[in-house]
Amino acid sequence: MSSHSFHHHGAGMFEGAAVWHPWEWIMSFFLAGLILLYWTAAAVSNRRHRKWPAHRYVCWIAGLTCIGLSLAGPLARLAPANFSVHMLGHLLLGMLGPLLIAFSAPMTLLLRSVPVPVARRISRLLKSNPVHCISHPLVAALLNIGGLWILYTTGLFTAMHSSLILHIAVHFHVFAAGYLFTVSLIYVDVVPYRRSFRLRAFILIIAMAGHGILSKYLYAHPPDGVPFEQAKLGGMLMYYGGDAVDLVLVLWMCMQWYRSSRPRPASFHPIPD
């Protein structure tokens, strides 16, 4: 597919850029509903437990804002026709958004705000074998980084710009895989199974390498229909933007490791007279 046809095809899906597509309205109302739901759950939790931290509200709203910017509005409408804008959307939807959502600890808030029998059922679900499998850092990394390789090195990237269903499915996967990968590495929220620091660190290094190599590959080998200059800028955005988010993951993991392994002060036992 030529560069011209890519632009025409991609922009055609969101014809009338000044007019919001119904899908954009639906997504905006859905995200606004999630903010309201989080606020309500925190209010319920505050009546039973210690006050929910203010920074978690900020992370939740900021995370959903990143998701919203990548799915609706000017950035989302330009993305199908401009690869560098698309890559900015990818960073918001698949990396920064999931990281902020993870720091808002939505699962902890859910368990604190629902009745005890419901919380117990959710806990049993979290401990089920399917959740055990997909929450493993290795599986999460394969879904996340492997999915990106499939998206950008096959015809899927071109196909998603001609099908709204495929467009939605790909974006859902990018967010879900990014979130799953994040929460499998850093333990801010409730997690049913905890893996060793060494295993998580090793998988994070491999995933960072896979992400970095893909960004360099895209720099030199643009997907079908993407102009070379856009591919260069998009590849650099993916490389440096990904490193910035990964740096937060590395620092957080190191901080958790330090806290868990530092020597504990000896208990003070007064000598009896």
Short mmCIF file of C-alpha atoms in Angstrom, two decimals:
data_model
loop_
_atom_site.label_atom_id
_atom_site.label_comp_id
_atom_site.label_asym_id
_atom_site.label_seq_id
_atom_site.Cartn_x
_atom_site.Cartn_y
_atom_site.Cartn_z
CA MET A 1 0.00 0.00 0.00
CA SER A 2 1.41 3.38 -0.96
CA SER A 3 1.97 6.22 1.47
CA HIS A 4 -0.83 8.18 -0.18
CA SER A 5 -3.34 5.37 0.12
CA PHE A 6 -2.39 4.81 3.78
CA HIS A 7 -3.11 8.43 4.60
CA HIS A 8 -6.34 8.35 2.70
CA HIS A 9 -7.43 5.06 4.21
CA GLY A 10 -6.44 5.92 7.75
CA ALA A 11 -8.02 9.34 7.72
CA GLY A 12 -11.12 7.90 6.05
CA MET A 13 -12.02 5.95 9.13
CA PHE A 14 -12.48 9.18 11.07
CA GLU A 15 -13.76 11.40 8.27
CA GLY A 16 -14.85 14.84 9.43
CA ALA A 17 -12.09 15.37 11.99
CA ALA A 18 -13.96 18.23 13.66
CA VAL A 19 -16.94 15.97 14.34
CA TRP A 20 -16.66 13.39 17.08
CA HIS A 21 -17.20 9.80 15.99
CA PRO A 22 -19.90 7.97 18.05
CA TRP A 23 -17.17 5.60 19.25
CA GLU A 24 -15.32 8.58 20.74
CA TRP A 25 -18.42 9.74 22.63
CA ILE A 26 -18.99 6.22 23.97
CA MET A 27 -15.39 5.93 25.12
CA SER A 28 -15.42 9.38 26.75
CA PHE A 29 -18.60 8.65 28.71
CA PHE A 30 -17.23 5.25 29.71
CA LEU A 31 -14.01 6.75 31.08
CA ALA A 32 -15.92 9.51 32.88
CA GLY A 33 -18.09 6.79 34.42
CA LEU A 34 -14.99 4.99 35.65
CA ILE A 35 -13.78 8.17 37.38
CA LEU A 36 -17.16 8.54 39.09
CA LEU A 37 -17.15 4.85 40.06
CA TYR A 38 -13.67 5.13 41.58
CA TRP A 39 -14.70 8.22 43.54
CA THR A 40 -17.81 6.45 44.85
CA ALA A 41 -15.85 3.33 45.83
CA ALA A 42 -13.32 5.50 47.70
CA ALA A 43 -16.16 7.24 49.56
CA VAL A 44 -17.59 3.86 50.62
CA SER A 45 -14.11 2.65 51.62
CA ASN A 46 -13.48 5.79 53.70
CA ARG A 47 -16.49 4.95 55.90
CA ARG A 48 -15.01 1.54 56.79
CA HIS A 49 -11.24 1.95 56.58
CA ARG A 50 -8.45 4.49 56.70
CA LYS A 51 -8.93 7.42 54.31
CA TRP A 52 -8.02 6.54 50.72
CA PRO A 53 -4.78 8.42 49.75
CA ALA A 54 -5.22 11.53 47.61
CA HIS A 55 -2.39 10.59 45.24
CA ARG A 56 -4.27 7.46 44.18
CA TYR A 57 -7.19 9.61 42.93
CA VAL A 58 -4.67 11.65 40.92
CA CYS A 59 -3.09 8.52 39.41
CA TRP A 60 -6.51 7.10 38.46
CA ILE A 61 -7.67 10.30 36.75
CA ALA A 62 -4.30 10.85 35.04
CA GLY A 63 -4.22 7.24 33.84
CA LEU A 64 -7.72 7.42 32.39
CA THR A 65 -6.85 10.76 30.80
CA CYS A 66 -3.89 9.16 29.02
CA ILE A 67 -6.22 6.41 27.76
CA GLY A 68 -8.84 8.96 26.69
CA LEU A 69 -6.32 11.07 24.75
CA SER A 70 -5.21 8.03 22.80
CA LEU A 71 -8.76 6.93 21.93
CA ALA A 72 -10.74 10.13 21.38
CA GLY A 73 -10.10 13.68 20.25
CA PRO A 74 -7.49 15.27 17.95
CA LEU A 75 -4.62 12.92 18.83
CA ALA A 76 -6.72 9.82 18.16
CA ARG A 77 -8.00 11.22 14.85
CA LEU A 78 -4.52 12.11 13.60
CA ALA A 79 -3.00 8.77 14.62
CA PRO A 80 -4.27 6.66 11.67
CA ALA A 81 -2.67 9.09 9.19
CA ASN A 82 0.53 9.91 11.05
CA PHE A 83 2.74 7.16 12.46
CA SER A 84 4.60 9.40 14.93
CA VAL A 85 1.27 10.55 16.40
CA HIS A 86 0.13 6.93 16.48
CA MET A 87 3.27 6.05 18.47
CA LEU A 88 2.58 8.83 20.96
CA GLY A 89 -0.88 7.31 21.43
CA HIS A 90 0.72 3.89 21.89
CA LEU A 91 2.91 5.23 24.71
CA LEU A 92 -0.11 6.79 26.45
CA LEU A 93 -2.36 3.76 26.02
CA GLY A 94 0.08 0.88 26.47
CA MET A 95 2.68 2.22 28.89
CA LEU A 96 2.01 5.47 30.79
CA GLY A 97 -1.75 4.89 31.21
CA PRO A 98 -1.32 1.35 32.63
CA LEU A 99 1.49 2.53 34.93
CA LEU A 100 -0.68 5.29 36.42
CA ILE A 101 -3.67 2.97 36.74
CA ALA A 102 -1.48 0.44 38.57
CA PHE A 103 -0.38 3.15 41.04
CA SER A 104 -4.05 3.97 41.73
CA ALA A 105 -4.50 0.42 43.16
CA PRO A 106 -8.02 -0.20 41.80
CA MET A 107 -8.19 -3.82 42.98
CA THR A 108 -7.36 -2.88 46.56
CA LEU A 109 -10.04 -0.21 46.47
CA LEU A 110 -12.56 -2.67 45.02
CA LEU A 111 -11.92 -5.20 47.79
CA ARG A 112 -12.25 -2.50 50.45
CA SER A 113 -15.50 -1.10 49.10
CA VAL A 114 -17.61 -4.19 48.34
CA PRO A 115 -19.36 -6.39 50.95
CA VAL A 116 -17.19 -9.09 52.54
CA PRO A 117 -18.84 -12.06 50.71
CA VAL A 118 -18.28 -10.34 47.37
CA ALA A 119 -14.67 -9.55 48.31
CA ARG A 120 -14.11 -13.22 49.14
CA ARG A 121 -15.46 -14.30 45.75
CA ILE A 122 -13.16 -11.79 44.01
CA SER A 123 -10.21 -13.11 46.03
CA ARG A 124 -11.01 -16.68 44.98
CA LEU A 125 -11.16 -15.53 41.35
CA LEU A 126 -7.76 -13.85 41.69
CA LYS A 127 -6.31 -17.11 42.99
CA SER A 128 -7.78 -19.20 40.15
CA ASN A 129 -5.50 -21.06 37.74
CA PRO A 130 -6.20 -18.83 34.68
CA VAL A 131 -5.30 -15.70 36.67
CA HIS A 132 -2.26 -17.51 38.05
CA CYS A 133 -1.15 -18.21 34.47
CA ILE A 134 -1.68 -14.80 32.85
CA SER A 135 -0.34 -12.89 35.86
CA HIS A 136 3.06 -14.58 35.49
CA PRO A 137 5.56 -11.91 34.34
CA LEU A 138 6.79 -14.12 31.49
CA VAL A 139 3.27 -14.62 30.06
CA ALA A 140 2.48 -10.92 30.53
CA ALA A 141 5.72 -9.93 28.75
CA LEU A 142 4.94 -12.25 25.82
CA LEU A 143 1.43 -10.80 25.49
CA ASN A 144 2.75 -7.26 25.71
CA ILE A 145 5.99 -7.20 23.70
CA GLY A 146 5.04 -10.14 21.46
CA GLY A 147 1.77 -8.43 20.60
CA LEU A 148 3.62 -5.28 19.54
CA TRP A 149 5.93 -7.27 17.26
CA ILE A 150 2.90 -8.90 15.61
CA LEU A 151 1.14 -5.55 15.26
CA TYR A 152 4.01 -3.71 13.59
CA THR A 153 5.70 -6.43 11.54
CA THR A 154 2.62 -7.98 9.94
CA GLY A 155 -0.35 -6.65 7.97
CA LEU A 156 -2.29 -6.15 11.21
CA PHE A 157 -1.21 -2.51 11.51
CA THR A 158 -2.66 -1.67 8.08
CA ALA A 159 -5.77 -3.81 8.61
CA MET A 160 -6.68 -2.11 11.91
CA HIS A 161 -7.09 1.20 10.07
CA SER A 162 -9.79 -0.18 7.79
CA SER A 163 -11.90 -1.97 10.42
CA LEU A 164 -13.41 -0.31 13.49
CA ILE A 165 -13.84 -3.67 15.26
CA LEU A 166 -10.21 -4.58 14.67
CA HIS A 167 -9.18 -1.07 15.69
CA ILE A 168 -10.98 -1.45 19.03
CA ALA A 169 -9.67 -4.99 19.58
CA VAL A 170 -6.05 -3.95 18.98
CA HIS A 171 -6.33 -0.93 21.28
CA PHE A 172 -7.96 -3.03 24.00
CA HIS A 173 -5.14 -5.56 23.75
CA VAL A 174 -2.45 -2.84 23.88
CA PHE A 175 -3.90 -1.43 27.12
CA ALA A 176 -4.77 -4.78 28.75
CA ALA A 177 -1.38 -6.33 27.96
CA GLY A 178 0.43 -3.18 29.14
CA TYR A 179 -1.51 -3.14 32.41
CA LEU A 180 -1.03 -6.86 32.99
CA PHE A 181 2.69 -6.53 32.36
CA THR A 182 2.98 -3.59 34.77
CA VAL A 183 1.12 -5.20 37.67
CA SER A 184 3.02 -8.46 37.19
CA LEU A 185 6.27 -6.59 37.88
CA ILE A 186 5.50 -3.99 40.55
CA TYR A 187 3.39 -4.88 43.55
CA VAL A 188 1.46 -1.72 44.34
CA ASP A 189 -1.96 -3.34 44.21
CA VAL A 190 -3.33 -6.66 45.48
CA VAL A 191 -1.61 -9.57 43.74
CA PRO A 192 -2.58 -13.22 44.29
CA TYR A 193 0.92 -14.56 43.60
CA ARG A 194 4.26 -12.91 44.23
CA ARG A 195 7.31 -13.79 42.17
CA SER A 196 10.93 -13.27 43.19
CA PHE A 197 12.69 -10.00 42.54
CA ARG A 198 15.34 -11.74 40.42
CA LEU A 199 12.76 -13.34 38.13
CA ARG A 200 10.87 -10.06 37.65
CA ALA A 201 14.09 -8.13 37.08
CA PHE A 202 15.28 -10.66 34.48
CA ILE A 203 11.98 -10.55 32.58
CA LEU A 204 11.89 -6.75 32.71
CA ILE A 205 15.38 -6.58 31.17
CA ILE A 206 14.36 -8.99 28.38
CA ALA A 207 11.14 -7.04 27.74
CA MET A 208 13.01 -3.72 27.63
CA ALA A 209 15.40 -5.22 25.09
CA GLY A 210 12.49 -6.52 22.98
CA HIS A 211 10.79 -3.12 23.05
CA GLY A 212 14.03 -1.29 22.20
CA ILE A 213 14.92 -3.63 19.32
CA LEU A 214 11.41 -3.24 17.87
CA SER A 215 11.67 0.56 18.00
CA LYS A 216 15.00 0.41 16.11
CA TYR A 217 13.53 -2.03 13.61
CA LEU A 218 10.64 0.36 12.93
CA TYR A 219 13.12 3.21 12.54
CA ALA A 220 14.74 1.37 9.63
CA HIS A 221 11.81 -0.71 8.36
CA PRO A 222 8.55 1.30 8.36
CA PRO A 223 5.27 -0.64 8.37
CA ASP A 224 3.42 -0.76 5.04
CA GLY A 225 2.35 2.69 3.87
CA VAL A 226 4.21 4.62 6.59
CA PRO A 227 6.52 7.37 5.22
CA PHE A 228 10.15 6.93 6.22
CA GLU A 229 10.37 10.25 8.10
CA GLN A 230 7.31 9.37 10.20
CA ALA A 231 8.77 5.95 10.95
CA LYS A 232 12.04 7.52 12.13
CA LEU A 233 10.26 9.90 14.50
CA GLY A 234 7.87 7.18 15.64
CA GLY A 235 10.75 4.79 16.32
CA MET A 236 12.58 7.42 18.39
CA LEU A 237 9.42 8.20 20.36
CA MET A 238 8.93 4.50 21.06
CA TYR A 239 12.57 4.07 22.11
CA TYR A 240 12.99 7.08 24.40
CA GLY A 241 9.40 7.22 25.65
CA GLY A 242 9.51 3.51 26.46
CA ASP A 243 12.80 3.95 28.33
CA ALA A 244 11.31 6.76 30.44
CA VAL A 245 8.38 4.58 31.57
CA ASP A 246 10.62 1.55 32.06
CA LEU A 247 12.91 3.67 34.26
CA VAL A 248 9.99 4.20 36.66
CA LEU A 249 9.40 0.43 36.74
CA VAL A 250 13.09 -0.21 37.44
CA LEU A 251 13.26 2.36 40.25
CA TRP A 252 10.06 1.10 41.85
CA MET A 253 11.19 -2.53 41.72
CA CYS A 254 14.57 -1.62 43.22
CA MET A 255 12.88 0.33 45.99
CA GLN A 256 10.62 -2.63 46.81
CA TRP A 257 13.60 -4.98 46.77
CA TYR A 258 15.56 -2.67 49.10
CA ARG A 259 12.68 -2.42 51.54
CA SER A 260 12.14 -6.17 51.61
CA SER A 261 15.82 -7.11 52.01
CA ARG A 262 17.22 -4.40 54.28
CA PRO A 263 18.19 -5.53 57.78
CA ARG A 264 15.47 -5.08 60.34
CA PRO A 265 16.42 -3.30 63.59
CA ALA A 266 16.71 -5.71 66.46
CA SER A 267 13.76 -5.69 68.85
CA PHE A 268 14.45 -3.92 72.10
CA HIS A 269 14.06 -6.16 75.11
CA PRO A 270 14.81 -4.42 78.38
CA ILE A 271 17.10 -6.40 80.67
CA PRO A 272 15.17 -7.40 83.76
CA ASP A 273 16.51 -6.14 87.07
#
